[in-house]
Amino acid sequence: MNWPFLRAAVVKDLRRVVHDPWRFALWLGIPLLIGTLMTTLMGGSDGPQPRAQLYLDDQDESFLSGALLNAFSNEQTGGLIQVERMSRAEGLARLNQNRGTAVLVIPAGFGQAVLEEEPVTLELLTNPAQRILPGILEEVLELVREGVFYVHRVLGEELQLMVDGPEPGEFTLADPKVAQIAVSINQVVQSLGDYLDPLLIELESAVDAPPTKTEEEGVSLPASFYMLPSVLMMALFFLAQGLSEDYWTEREAGTLRRGACTPRKMSSLLAGKLLAVSCVFAAIGVLLFAAGYLYHDYLPWSTLPLAVLWWTAGGLAIYLLLSWVQMLCTSRRGGSILTNLLMFPLLMMGGSFFPFEAMPSWMAEAGRFTPNGWVLQQLKPVILGRTQLLGLGAPLGGLFVAGAVLLVLLRARLRRVVVRG
Amino acid sequence: MIEVQNLRKQYGDLVAVEDVSFTAEAGQIFGLLGPNGAGKSTTISCLCGLLPPTSGQVRILGHDVVQDGPASRQQLGVVPQELALYEDLNAADNLAYWGAAYGLSGAALRSRVSTVLEAIGLLDRAKEPVSQFSGGMKRRLNLGCAIVHEPKVLLLDEPTVGVDPQSRVRLLELVRELVDAGTCVLYTTHYMEEAEALCDRLAILDHGRIIAAGTLNELRGRVSDRDLVRLSGQFPVEAVRGALEALAEAEVLQIEEDQLRLAIQAAGSRLPELFQVVQQAGGEIRETNVARPSLESLFIELTGKELRE
């Protein structure tokens, strides 16, 4: 190997690449745009969750109104509803300023009315500027209302005892009274045992959509993480396809043929090109991965070098494949059409447009056998730090073998096209 | 320096080059003449190792181009017929890359790059992208890329095709300077005037075979002192042929319904006689062309057709 020539060949190709930076904008812009759209479509945004702000005016201040308030609490609704106590007037003033979702007024005598099965009206005033959150509050209130009805049916007497409170002159319920309530509730629960344990209704749910949070080996990952390696692979494919067209540029310019008239062997010319392409992949890879790690701030930065190494190695193999396909064609246009015909189905199947996790299982299984799918499958654990350099040895060896075979095929093809001119 | 012996190149049933032999020495320009498709570029491709000969032997500076390819190409410069440049690089970068491809590096490479830039008149445009160059400038750079490593043997495959007259003169001057410095040049062209002005020895190719070879004087000696006359118009072939056979010191080289070529002694003074014979035989003359004896007339005498056909 002639090192000064190799250096000159790398410098030559890098200068030519830098000469046209707009090509990169195109090659990288398209996958990033598609990736962003797909992430958005899949609801993968990790931004703040919308919350309903409920202003509560509890004019009853009873045990039951407290229980009602508790039903709306953060713990019960998974943080969807935030309750703040204030007067009706103050709540309405906030709604008028488009702050908050609704005002709930629990009138005085609410608890007693429930116990005595008398009609009582809960007032829910909603913010007309909001559409979805007020509807959620109405649904929750309806559920609570039904819950109160059934609890009263089952535990009406016990509730009455609790509402009656301690005897005059006492601060707490007397022990016999507490025992009486506890025994009574226990008897009710036992009588309902046949229905509750086991539950007579079995509910089975299946979720087709990708989870918003996924447990993978005990670590919770947001859905948008799965788009990161997919988008990176898409960018790699676009980059490799664009760079592979350079063989046509050299062929049409006559420089490939001229190169074959020098004492340098075709493998030396190819080595220069491969090194230049590796530099391009690595440089672009560092930028893209750094952006991804910044966005997903839970990812360990220590995994970035190995992730870029694997990405670059995978990119080289894909580049060699596409270059060989380009040179099989008889025109630049033919090469472009054929590589695009190859690229888009592989991107679809190989988990770049849709992550494997969001695909039907049969398609995901098949996609893992595509070249880019296989590279992608190894990339995820590398990013997460679950695969170290030693663990990547066998896959890197596999890539090396595939690359070597493709290199031999490409070299043979280039010799033929150089003779043909 | 260049030895070609019984070179044959065959593609399937098509024989592109058949039994071609010649030698070219240092400080000499060997011209390979012939019309398009005569086999000139195929011969050049065999010389620079792009095409393996079907049979025969090609040696550059004693190295067989098949057995010892890299060594035979080390002292060889090739100027291809089509431009072969990186248009997105500048002139200096192009020269530096091709110099490195021939083993130059460091200070030696930088020195050669600036020497060649000066020689081809592009020193002041060295940092401009080649895509902004005119056709003539690109042709000069195309030559520069082939001589940056100071080759002992230079193959020029029709280097002046499509070049403006000013750039052509500059290119031919450069070639002469290289030859004066001891370079062996193989020059292919279909411009006879260029070959006559430039080449020391020549071989004329047609249909893959050498039909004439020698020094310029030897080839001129083979041309008879008869002028070449070409008539265009309408000619009843048999009647005109018969009438011209009776004409003294005239030989019909080619006759078709719309064209007639003949070699005739002192054509200038015998044109009226010629016109009368042709018209009496039923021919109608629309255009007349008389040429003095030259390599072109030799080619026409040997093949019955013009070089540019």
XYZ file of C-alpha atoms in Angstrom:
730
model
C 0.000 0.000 0.000
C 1.352 3.418 -0.980
C 0.551 5.611 2.043
C 1.197 9.028 0.456
C -1.181 8.083 -2.354
C -3.769 6.792 0.115
C -3.589 10.089 1.966
C -3.878 12.042 -1.285
C -6.871 9.945 -2.353
C -8.654 10.530 0.973
C -7.931 14.276 0.887
C -9.120 14.442 -2.714
C -12.462 12.778 -1.953
C -13.030 14.746 1.253
C -12.401 18.017 -0.604
C -14.882 16.982 -3.259
C -17.461 16.139 -0.599
C -16.979 19.441 1.222
C -17.259 21.249 -2.101
C -20.989 20.488 -2.176
C -22.397 20.811 1.366
C -25.969 21.110 0.097
C -25.927 17.445 -0.791
C -25.538 16.681 2.912
C -28.375 18.951 3.838
C -30.549 16.932 1.478
C -29.302 13.497 2.530
C -29.686 14.278 6.222
C -32.689 16.578 6.021
C -35.030 14.015 4.487
C -34.548 11.292 7.126
C -34.620 13.791 9.967
C -37.863 15.245 8.646
C -39.413 11.798 8.200
C -38.209 10.766 11.653
C -39.662 13.847 13.294
C -42.991 13.305 11.554
C -43.074 9.638 12.533
C -42.211 10.441 16.148
C -44.995 12.995 16.234
C -47.489 10.631 14.585
C -46.687 7.925 17.093
C -47.384 10.314 19.950
C -43.874 9.936 21.129
C -43.533 13.459 22.428
C -42.039 13.541 25.873
C -43.300 17.063 26.525
C -45.470 18.074 29.484
C -48.665 16.046 29.878
C -51.900 18.102 29.673
C -53.625 18.398 33.041
C -57.135 19.455 34.027
C -57.191 22.199 36.629
C -60.256 21.822 38.835
C -61.242 24.596 41.250
C -63.335 23.172 44.077
C -65.711 25.175 46.263
C -66.650 22.795 49.113
C -69.497 24.526 50.877
C -70.470 21.314 52.721
C -67.148 20.490 54.455
C -68.547 17.061 55.405
C -67.020 13.584 55.447
C -68.692 12.780 52.094
C -67.653 16.002 50.407
C -64.107 15.224 51.581
C -64.423 11.732 50.052
C -65.585 13.319 46.803
C -62.627 15.655 46.811
C -60.337 12.676 47.396
C -61.769 10.949 44.308
C -60.410 13.786 42.194
C -57.041 13.730 43.843
C -53.746 13.354 42.009
C -53.208 9.747 43.134
C -56.617 8.552 41.939
C -56.441 10.159 38.496
C -52.779 9.539 37.774
C -51.976 13.219 37.930
C -54.446 14.053 35.196
C -56.516 16.320 37.454
C -55.120 18.914 39.778
C -57.540 20.140 42.429
C -57.304 23.528 44.031
C -59.769 24.730 46.677
C -61.217 28.196 46.334
C -64.541 30.016 46.280
C -66.920 29.758 43.354
C -66.422 33.426 42.491
C -62.667 33.181 42.528
C -62.782 30.048 40.354
C -65.077 31.719 37.839
C -62.781 34.724 37.677
C -59.904 32.416 36.770
C -61.986 30.650 34.123
C -62.760 34.037 32.619
C -59.010 34.606 32.351
C -58.778 31.250 30.538
C -56.958 29.743 33.503
C -58.167 26.336 34.682
C -60.611 23.801 33.329
C -63.676 23.909 35.579
C -65.174 24.972 38.913
C -66.994 22.309 40.969
C -69.361 23.564 43.644
C -70.398 21.124 46.385
C -73.374 22.757 48.033
C -73.936 22.852 51.803
C -75.963 19.818 52.925
C -74.527 17.564 50.229
C -73.445 14.831 52.665
C -76.718 14.761 54.527
C -78.702 14.727 51.300
C -76.752 11.709 50.058
C -77.351 9.810 53.268
C -81.008 10.637 53.266
C -81.341 9.896 49.568
C -82.615 13.323 48.825
C -81.912 15.132 45.549
C -78.892 17.374 45.565
C -77.198 19.301 42.755
C -73.460 19.467 42.135
C -72.550 22.441 39.994
C -69.743 22.017 37.402
C -68.845 25.177 35.496
C -66.432 24.459 32.597
C -64.026 26.605 30.595
C -65.482 26.988 27.051
C -62.006 27.716 25.657
C -60.983 24.119 26.384
C -62.485 21.139 24.597
C -61.110 17.832 25.828
C -60.195 18.411 29.472
C -63.665 19.630 30.571
C -65.150 16.513 28.994
C -62.771 14.372 31.023
C -63.831 16.144 34.219
C -67.504 15.576 33.393
C -66.839 11.862 32.865
C -64.932 11.570 36.125
C -67.691 13.398 38.034
C -70.281 11.067 36.534
C -68.263 8.047 37.691
C -67.900 9.515 41.148
C -71.629 10.167 41.321
C -72.382 6.540 40.473
C -69.757 5.376 42.950
C -71.360 7.411 45.722
C -74.758 5.928 44.844
C -73.518 2.328 45.128
C -71.457 2.948 48.267
C -74.534 4.416 49.863
C -76.582 1.406 48.843
C -74.089 -0.990 50.426
C -72.708 0.963 53.383
C -75.437 3.558 54.029
C -75.872 2.759 57.734
C -72.159 2.711 58.466
C -71.724 6.005 56.687
C -74.560 7.478 58.726
C -72.778 6.410 61.928
C -69.547 8.031 60.739
C -71.327 11.204 59.649
C -73.127 11.404 63.021
C -69.701 11.658 64.585
C -68.867 11.473 68.285
C -71.352 11.872 71.120
C -71.942 15.426 72.308
C -69.057 16.467 74.508
C -66.649 13.912 72.944
C -63.875 14.695 70.431
C -63.573 11.224 68.902
C -65.846 8.297 68.271
C -66.224 6.008 71.254
C -64.424 2.663 70.954
C -67.627 0.573 70.980
C -69.002 2.696 68.173
C -65.789 2.310 66.114
C -65.906 -1.460 66.698
C -69.562 -1.567 65.665
C -68.802 0.269 62.404
C -65.762 -1.954 61.672
C -67.665 -5.197 62.292
C -70.543 -3.994 60.184
C -68.267 -3.048 57.253
C -66.487 -6.398 57.572
C -69.789 -8.279 57.350
C -70.727 -6.301 54.225
C -67.362 -7.002 52.611
C -67.648 -10.736 53.427
C -71.112 -10.875 51.951
C -69.724 -9.310 48.774
C -66.769 -11.723 48.764
C -68.480 -14.169 46.416
C -68.683 -11.422 43.864
C -65.376 -9.697 44.435
C -62.931 -12.581 45.059
C -62.433 -13.826 42.499
C -63.970 -11.190 40.302
C -66.816 -12.575 38.263
C -65.929 -10.289 35.421
C -62.613 -10.831 33.737
C -61.268 -8.021 31.721
C -58.629 -8.682 29.110
C -57.091 -5.786 27.313
C -54.691 -5.722 24.371
C -52.820 -2.646 23.293
C -51.727 -2.464 19.653
C -50.341 1.019 19.765
C -46.734 1.447 20.935
C -46.536 2.075 24.634
C -45.789 5.556 25.837
C -43.388 4.005 28.290
C -41.736 0.689 27.628
C -40.049 -1.542 30.102
C -36.934 -2.981 28.552
C -34.810 -5.057 30.854
C -36.147 -3.194 33.801
C -35.483 0.286 32.425
C -38.341 2.515 31.410
C -37.823 4.060 27.946
C -40.033 6.633 26.258
C -41.515 5.577 22.921
C -39.611 8.320 21.120
C -36.330 6.566 21.974
C -37.175 3.820 19.507
C -37.303 6.353 16.691
C -33.749 7.536 17.440
C -31.826 4.519 16.079
C -34.416 4.205 13.300
C -33.847 7.772 12.138
C -30.082 7.346 12.446
C -30.231 4.265 10.229
C -32.389 6.106 7.719
C -29.861 8.956 7.596
C -27.073 6.401 7.160
C -28.859 4.786 4.225
C -29.495 8.125 2.506
C -25.886 9.123 3.068
C -24.564 5.820 1.713
C -26.823 6.009 -1.320
C -25.758 9.577 -2.091
C -22.057 8.798 -1.714
C -22.314 5.653 -3.834
C -23.341 7.829 -6.789
C -19.803 9.176 -6.813
C -18.720 6.124 -8.793
C -20.930 7.379 -11.590
C -19.454 10.868 -11.295
C -15.943 9.425 -11.596
C -16.966 7.091 -14.377
C -18.552 9.867 -16.417
C -15.658 12.250 -15.768
C -13.183 9.628 -17.025
C -11.132 9.817 -13.827
C -11.845 6.198 -12.946
C -10.366 5.110 -16.269
C -7.454 7.492 -15.897
C -6.817 6.101 -12.422
C -6.620 2.613 -13.899
C -3.811 3.826 -16.219
C -1.621 4.709 -13.234
C 0.624 2.211 -11.418
C -1.894 2.113 -8.566
C -4.104 -0.944 -8.334
C -7.885 -0.726 -8.318
C -7.846 -1.859 -4.678
C -5.708 1.172 -3.763
C -8.141 3.516 -5.491
C -11.005 1.818 -3.634
C -9.184 1.949 -0.304
C -8.850 5.716 -0.637
C -12.530 6.057 -1.338
C -13.523 3.814 1.562
C -11.350 5.733 4.004
C -12.821 9.048 2.862
C -16.348 7.684 3.158
C -15.530 6.352 6.645
C -14.391 9.816 7.699
C -17.623 11.312 6.360
C -19.769 8.702 8.143
C -17.883 9.167 11.421
C -18.064 12.976 11.327
C -21.763 13.027 10.474
C -22.361 10.238 12.988
C -20.807 12.195 15.863
C -23.048 15.179 15.076
C -26.242 13.136 14.727
C -25.626 10.962 17.757
C -24.685 13.985 19.892
C -27.960 15.640 18.892
C -29.842 12.445 19.757
C -28.105 12.106 23.126
C -28.894 15.722 23.947
C -32.571 15.157 23.127
C -32.718 11.894 25.087
C -30.776 13.182 28.090
C -31.049 9.862 29.947
C -28.720 8.128 27.448
C -25.166 7.485 28.714
C -22.672 9.632 26.758
C -19.983 7.016 27.331
C -21.706 4.818 24.738
C -21.432 7.417 21.962
C -17.981 6.417 20.572
C -18.939 2.743 20.243
C -22.333 3.657 18.771
C -20.648 5.869 16.146
C -18.120 3.113 15.404
C -20.867 0.548 14.826
C -22.925 3.030 12.788
C -19.897 3.818 10.599
C -19.032 0.158 10.089
C -22.629 -0.647 9.165
C -22.695 2.354 6.852
C -19.590 1.163 5.031
C -21.157 -2.231 4.348
C -24.347 -0.589 3.051
C -22.255 1.845 0.980
C -20.352 -1.049 -0.617
C -23.616 -2.845 -1.401
C -25.157 0.238 -3.013
C -21.942 1.077 -4.910
C -21.850 -2.396 -6.376
C -25.514 -2.121 -7.394
C -24.798 1.296 -8.958
C -22.007 -0.174 -11.067
C -24.159 -3.085 -12.198
C -26.322 -0.574 -14.066
C -25.540 0.851 -17.473
C -26.427 4.457 -16.689
C -26.452 6.862 -13.748
C -30.220 7.096 -13.955
C -30.558 3.323 -13.896
C -28.254 3.157 -10.881
C -30.230 5.791 -9.054
C -33.558 4.071 -9.757
C -32.294 0.625 -8.767
C -30.676 1.774 -5.527
C -33.826 3.698 -4.597
C -35.940 0.647 -5.377
C -33.698 -1.306 -3.060
C -33.430 1.361 -0.388
C -37.034 2.219 0.392
C -38.353 -1.338 0.952
C -35.284 -2.080 3.062
C -35.917 1.058 5.104
C -39.548 0.028 5.565
C -38.774 -3.560 6.486
C -35.578 -2.803 8.368
C -37.224 -0.739 11.079
C -36.224 2.717 9.881
C -39.610 4.159 8.994
C -41.367 2.310 11.817
C -39.450 0.852 14.778
C -39.591 -2.936 15.103
C -41.517 -2.421 18.359
C -44.377 -0.812 16.408
C -44.463 -3.436 13.637
C -46.507 -6.626 13.427
C -44.310 -9.314 14.926
C -43.905 -11.290 11.684
C -42.744 -8.179 9.865
C -40.357 -7.219 12.646
C -38.877 -10.733 12.597
C -38.377 -10.569 8.824
C -37.025 -7.011 9.043
C -34.300 -8.053 11.457
C -32.800 -10.131 8.644
C -32.417 -7.158 6.290
C -28.894 -5.657 6.256
C -29.980 -2.366 7.801
C -32.384 -4.122 10.174
C -29.551 -6.267 11.450
C -27.311 -3.239 11.981
C -30.187 -1.434 13.703
C -30.845 -4.365 16.004
C -27.263 -4.222 17.281
C -27.287 -0.436 17.522
C -29.990 -0.122 20.191
C -28.193 -2.030 22.962
C -24.967 -0.245 22.077
C -26.640 3.132 22.586
C -28.122 1.980 25.885
C -24.745 0.687 27.057
C -25.870 -2.954 27.205
C -23.345 -4.054 24.586
C -19.671 -3.241 25.058
C -16.847 -3.413 22.518
C -16.118 -7.071 23.245
C -19.771 -7.971 22.796
C -19.712 -6.232 19.456
C -16.761 -8.299 18.259
C -18.792 -10.988 16.505
C -21.162 -8.562 14.744
C -18.181 -6.450 13.653
C -16.564 -9.611 12.308
C -19.751 -10.369 10.399
C -19.747 -6.885 8.925
C -16.084 -7.257 7.989
C -16.752 -10.495 6.106
C -19.783 -9.034 4.310
C -17.796 -5.892 3.477
C -14.870 -7.909 2.149
C -17.148 -9.924 -0.151
C -18.813 -6.757 -1.424
C -15.416 -5.111 -1.916
C -14.236 -7.990 -4.103
C -17.460 -7.814 -6.142
C -17.181 -4.038 -6.521
C -13.527 -4.186 -7.542
C -14.264 -6.794 -10.193
C -17.167 -4.731 -11.495
C -15.092 -1.542 -11.607
C -12.396 -3.279 -13.626
C -15.012 -4.202 -16.192
C -16.578 -0.757 -16.408
C -13.158 0.903 -16.638
C -12.323 -1.192 -19.684
C -15.697 -0.406 -21.200
C -15.235 3.297 -20.553
C 10.806 2.779 -25.477
C 7.507 1.533 -26.943
C 7.587 -1.837 -28.629
C 4.442 -3.320 -30.124
C 4.692 -6.697 -31.803
C 1.887 -8.417 -33.681
C -0.754 -6.863 -31.471
C -4.226 -8.308 -31.937
C -7.365 -7.386 -30.025
C -10.606 -9.179 -30.676
C -14.075 -8.681 -29.128
C -16.150 -11.730 -29.971
C -16.227 -11.814 -33.752
C -15.023 -8.239 -34.125
C -11.305 -7.781 -34.696
C -10.495 -4.253 -33.529
C -6.709 -4.450 -34.010
C -4.939 -6.966 -36.234
C -1.203 -7.643 -36.419
C -0.075 -4.167 -35.436
C 3.657 -3.733 -34.914
C 5.750 -0.621 -34.415
C 8.403 0.875 -32.200
C 8.841 4.404 -30.899
C 12.058 5.850 -29.523
C 13.031 8.486 -26.957
C 12.907 12.090 -28.142
C 10.599 11.119 -30.963
C 6.932 11.601 -31.797
C 5.322 8.549 -33.287
C 2.018 9.340 -34.964
C -0.802 6.848 -35.215
C -3.164 8.075 -37.914
C -6.486 6.781 -38.968
C -10.172 7.566 -39.220
C -12.573 7.040 -36.322
C -12.937 3.337 -35.580
C -9.576 2.463 -37.151
C -8.288 0.957 -33.895
C -6.173 3.841 -32.548
C -7.864 4.062 -29.131
C -7.891 0.274 -28.768
C -4.140 0.261 -29.412
C -3.653 3.003 -26.806
C -5.802 1.060 -24.304
C -3.603 -1.995 -24.821
C -0.494 0.127 -24.344
C -1.609 1.572 -21.021
C -2.782 -1.787 -19.710
C -6.507 -1.101 -19.708
C -7.165 -3.840 -22.259
C -5.297 -7.130 -22.311
C -4.205 -7.983 -25.863
C -5.770 -11.074 -27.407
C -2.301 -11.888 -28.705
C 0.989 -10.162 -29.387
C 3.252 -8.240 -27.073
C 3.431 -4.680 -25.838
C 6.430 -3.402 -23.904
C 6.973 0.007 -22.357
C 10.582 0.746 -21.379
C 11.197 -2.985 -21.537
C 8.332 -3.884 -19.206
C 5.590 -6.121 -20.551
C 2.270 -4.343 -19.931
C 0.506 -7.628 -19.093
C 3.175 -9.390 -17.025
C 4.589 -6.289 -15.363
C 1.695 -3.807 -15.449
C 2.505 -1.408 -12.565
C 6.186 -1.091 -13.601
C 5.229 -0.444 -17.231
C 2.826 2.291 -16.139
C 5.203 3.974 -13.682
C 6.959 5.980 -16.415
C 3.914 6.290 -18.630
C 1.697 9.354 -18.968
C -1.682 9.093 -20.641
C -3.722 11.956 -22.053
C -7.134 10.452 -22.768
C -9.282 11.564 -25.674
C -12.046 12.744 -23.326
C -11.225 15.083 -20.456
C -10.505 13.174 -17.244
C -10.465 15.768 -14.481
C -12.110 16.389 -11.128
C -14.177 19.421 -12.014
C -15.068 20.165 -8.395
C -11.382 20.452 -7.441
C -9.001 23.190 -8.470
C -6.135 22.779 -10.939
C -3.462 22.407 -8.250
C -5.446 19.713 -6.405
C -5.971 17.791 -9.647
C -2.261 17.851 -10.411
C -1.378 16.929 -6.817
C -3.688 13.920 -6.864
C -2.417 12.537 -10.169
C 1.169 13.220 -9.112
C 0.571 11.211 -5.938
C -0.937 8.424 -8.023
C 2.457 8.123 -9.744
C 4.342 8.049 -6.443
C 5.265 11.711 -5.949
C 4.915 13.222 -2.495
C 6.026 16.069 -0.265
C 8.270 18.833 -1.608
C 8.927 17.017 -4.890
C 5.198 16.871 -5.607
C 4.641 20.520 -4.707
C 7.541 21.575 -6.896
C 6.287 19.574 -9.873
C 2.759 20.912 -9.436
C 3.916 24.513 -9.689
C 6.284 23.735 -12.574
C 3.488 22.107 -14.553
C 1.014 24.876 -13.688
C 3.467 27.355 -15.139
C 4.131 25.206 -18.194
C 0.439 24.892 -19.040
C -0.198 28.573 -18.332
C -2.529 28.071 -15.357
C -0.349 29.294 -12.504
C -2.551 32.323 -11.872
C -5.724 30.182 -11.985
C -4.350 27.339 -9.843
C -6.892 27.725 -7.034
C -9.994 28.067 -9.189
C -12.360 25.109 -9.562
C -11.832 23.380 -12.883
C -15.558 23.672 -13.580
C -14.987 27.387 -14.182
C -12.282 26.783 -16.821
C -12.754 27.166 -20.576
C -12.478 24.118 -22.827
C -8.931 25.021 -23.867
C -7.785 25.455 -20.267
C -9.262 22.084 -19.357
C -7.399 20.485 -22.283
C -4.128 21.989 -21.083
C -4.781 20.748 -17.545
C -5.659 17.343 -18.983
C -2.192 17.242 -20.496
C -0.641 18.626 -17.318
C -2.071 15.778 -15.237
C -0.303 13.304 -17.540
C 3.127 14.939 -17.321
C 3.220 15.936 -13.650
C 5.389 12.890 -12.849
C 7.780 13.561 -15.768
C 7.017 10.370 -17.672
C 9.512 8.951 -20.153
C 6.666 7.781 -22.396
C 3.585 9.852 -23.161
C 0.459 8.603 -24.924
C -1.716 11.345 -26.397
C -5.058 10.150 -27.707
C -6.404 12.878 -30.001
C -5.572 15.621 -27.483
C -6.624 18.521 -29.698
C -10.177 17.426 -30.526
C -12.532 20.351 -29.945
C -9.735 22.718 -28.921
C -9.641 26.351 -30.058
C -6.704 27.269 -32.371
C -4.839 29.233 -29.691
C -4.957 26.393 -27.166
C -4.053 23.896 -29.901
C -0.872 25.821 -30.695
C 0.005 25.955 -26.971
C -0.640 22.218 -26.576
C 1.518 21.315 -29.572
C 4.308 23.569 -28.284
C 4.183 21.746 -24.969
C 4.418 18.384 -26.689
C 7.450 19.542 -28.668
C 9.129 20.775 -25.468
C 8.591 17.361 -23.873
C 10.074 15.599 -26.884
C 13.062 17.936 -26.854
C 13.567 16.901 -23.228
C 13.773 13.251 -24.343
C 10.216 12.029 -23.888
C 8.881 9.395 -26.259
C 5.454 10.460 -27.497
C 2.798 8.348 -29.161
C 0.326 10.697 -30.773
C -2.959 9.597 -32.292
C -4.947 11.938 -34.483
C -7.097 12.090 -37.545
C -5.836 15.576 -38.417
C -3.259 14.946 -41.185
C -1.880 18.494 -41.043
C -1.204 18.100 -37.333
C 0.558 14.787 -37.911
C 2.644 16.196 -40.762
C 3.684 19.164 -38.633
C 4.440 17.189 -35.478
C 5.393 13.565 -36.057
C 8.813 12.101 -36.839
C 7.481 8.673 -37.686
C 3.987 7.596 -38.572
C 1.775 4.581 -38.967
C -1.554 4.808 -40.795
C -4.257 2.539 -39.414
C -7.419 1.435 -41.137
C -9.806 -1.288 -40.020
C -7.374 -2.258 -37.266
C -4.414 -2.814 -39.593
C -1.367 -0.684 -40.355
C -1.602 0.116 -44.053
C 1.490 2.336 -44.201
C 4.340 3.182 -41.849
C 7.633 5.046 -41.879
C 9.169 8.457 -41.465
C 7.329 11.456 -42.849
C 9.692 11.575 -45.837
C 9.327 7.857 -46.527
C 5.560 8.176 -46.545
C 5.688 11.284 -48.720
C 7.834 9.302 -51.138
C 5.052 6.782 -51.446
C 2.619 9.468 -52.514
C 2.682 9.874 -56.309
C 3.073 13.375 -57.702
C -0.433 13.260 -59.076
C -3.003 15.684 -57.722
C -6.184 14.461 -56.109
C -9.416 15.679 -57.686
C -12.782 15.260 -56.060
C -15.930 15.990 -58.049
C -19.427 16.166 -56.576
C -22.617 15.969 -58.628
C -24.540 13.285 -60.538
C -22.578 10.588 -62.343
C -23.743 7.569 -64.378
C -21.129 5.284 -62.850
C -20.297 2.891 -65.682
C -20.375 5.500 -68.469
C -18.128 7.941 -66.569
C -15.719 5.179 -65.517
C -15.366 4.064 -69.132
C -14.808 7.606 -70.375
C -12.147 8.361 -67.731
C -10.174 5.201 -68.476
C -9.372 6.750 -71.808
C -7.969 9.856 -70.148
C -4.173 9.872 -70.053
C -2.297 9.790 -66.690
C -5.522 9.641 -64.707
C -6.647 6.947 -62.262
C -10.146 6.598 -60.863
C -9.849 6.005 -57.096
C -13.509 5.971 -56.252
C -16.719 6.542 -58.123
C -20.248 6.688 -56.775
C -23.462 8.231 -58.096
C -22.834 11.528 -56.311
C -19.048 11.562 -55.938
C -15.964 10.918 -58.009
C -12.290 10.793 -56.907
C -9.354 10.477 -59.203
C -5.609 11.034 -59.240
C -4.445 13.012 -62.211
C -1.166 14.602 -63.324
C -1.141 18.446 -63.344
C -4.804 18.702 -62.501
C -4.838 22.510 -62.606
C -4.199 22.676 -66.312
C -6.273 19.619 -67.229
C -9.534 20.463 -65.539
C -11.295 21.675 -68.726
C -10.394 18.389 -70.428
C -11.642 16.455 -67.393
C -14.953 18.357 -67.243
C -15.551 17.748 -70.941
C -14.979 13.978 -70.631
C -17.298 13.694 -67.616
C -20.057 15.811 -69.192
C -19.882 13.891 -72.472
C -20.385 10.679 -70.491
C -23.615 12.151 -69.026
C -22.210 13.424 -65.730
C -23.190 16.683 -64.086
C -20.543 18.475 -62.000
C -21.623 20.730 -59.127
C -18.445 21.076 -57.065
C -14.766 20.546 -57.702
C -11.885 20.157 -55.234
C -8.202 19.808 -56.157
C -5.610 18.828 -53.533
C -1.804 18.683 -53.736
C -0.149 15.350 -52.796
C -0.080 14.828 -48.978
C -0.513 12.177 -46.313
C -4.211 12.600 -46.803
C -3.851 11.838 -50.500
C -1.761 8.792 -49.576
C -4.544 7.637 -47.290
C -7.088 8.182 -50.020
C -4.915 6.363 -52.513
C -4.548 3.446 -50.134
C -8.128 3.219 -48.891
C -10.251 5.093 -51.413
C -11.740 7.267 -48.699
C -10.950 10.367 -46.674
C -9.592 10.257 -43.154
C -12.534 12.126 -41.647
C -15.163 9.766 -43.057
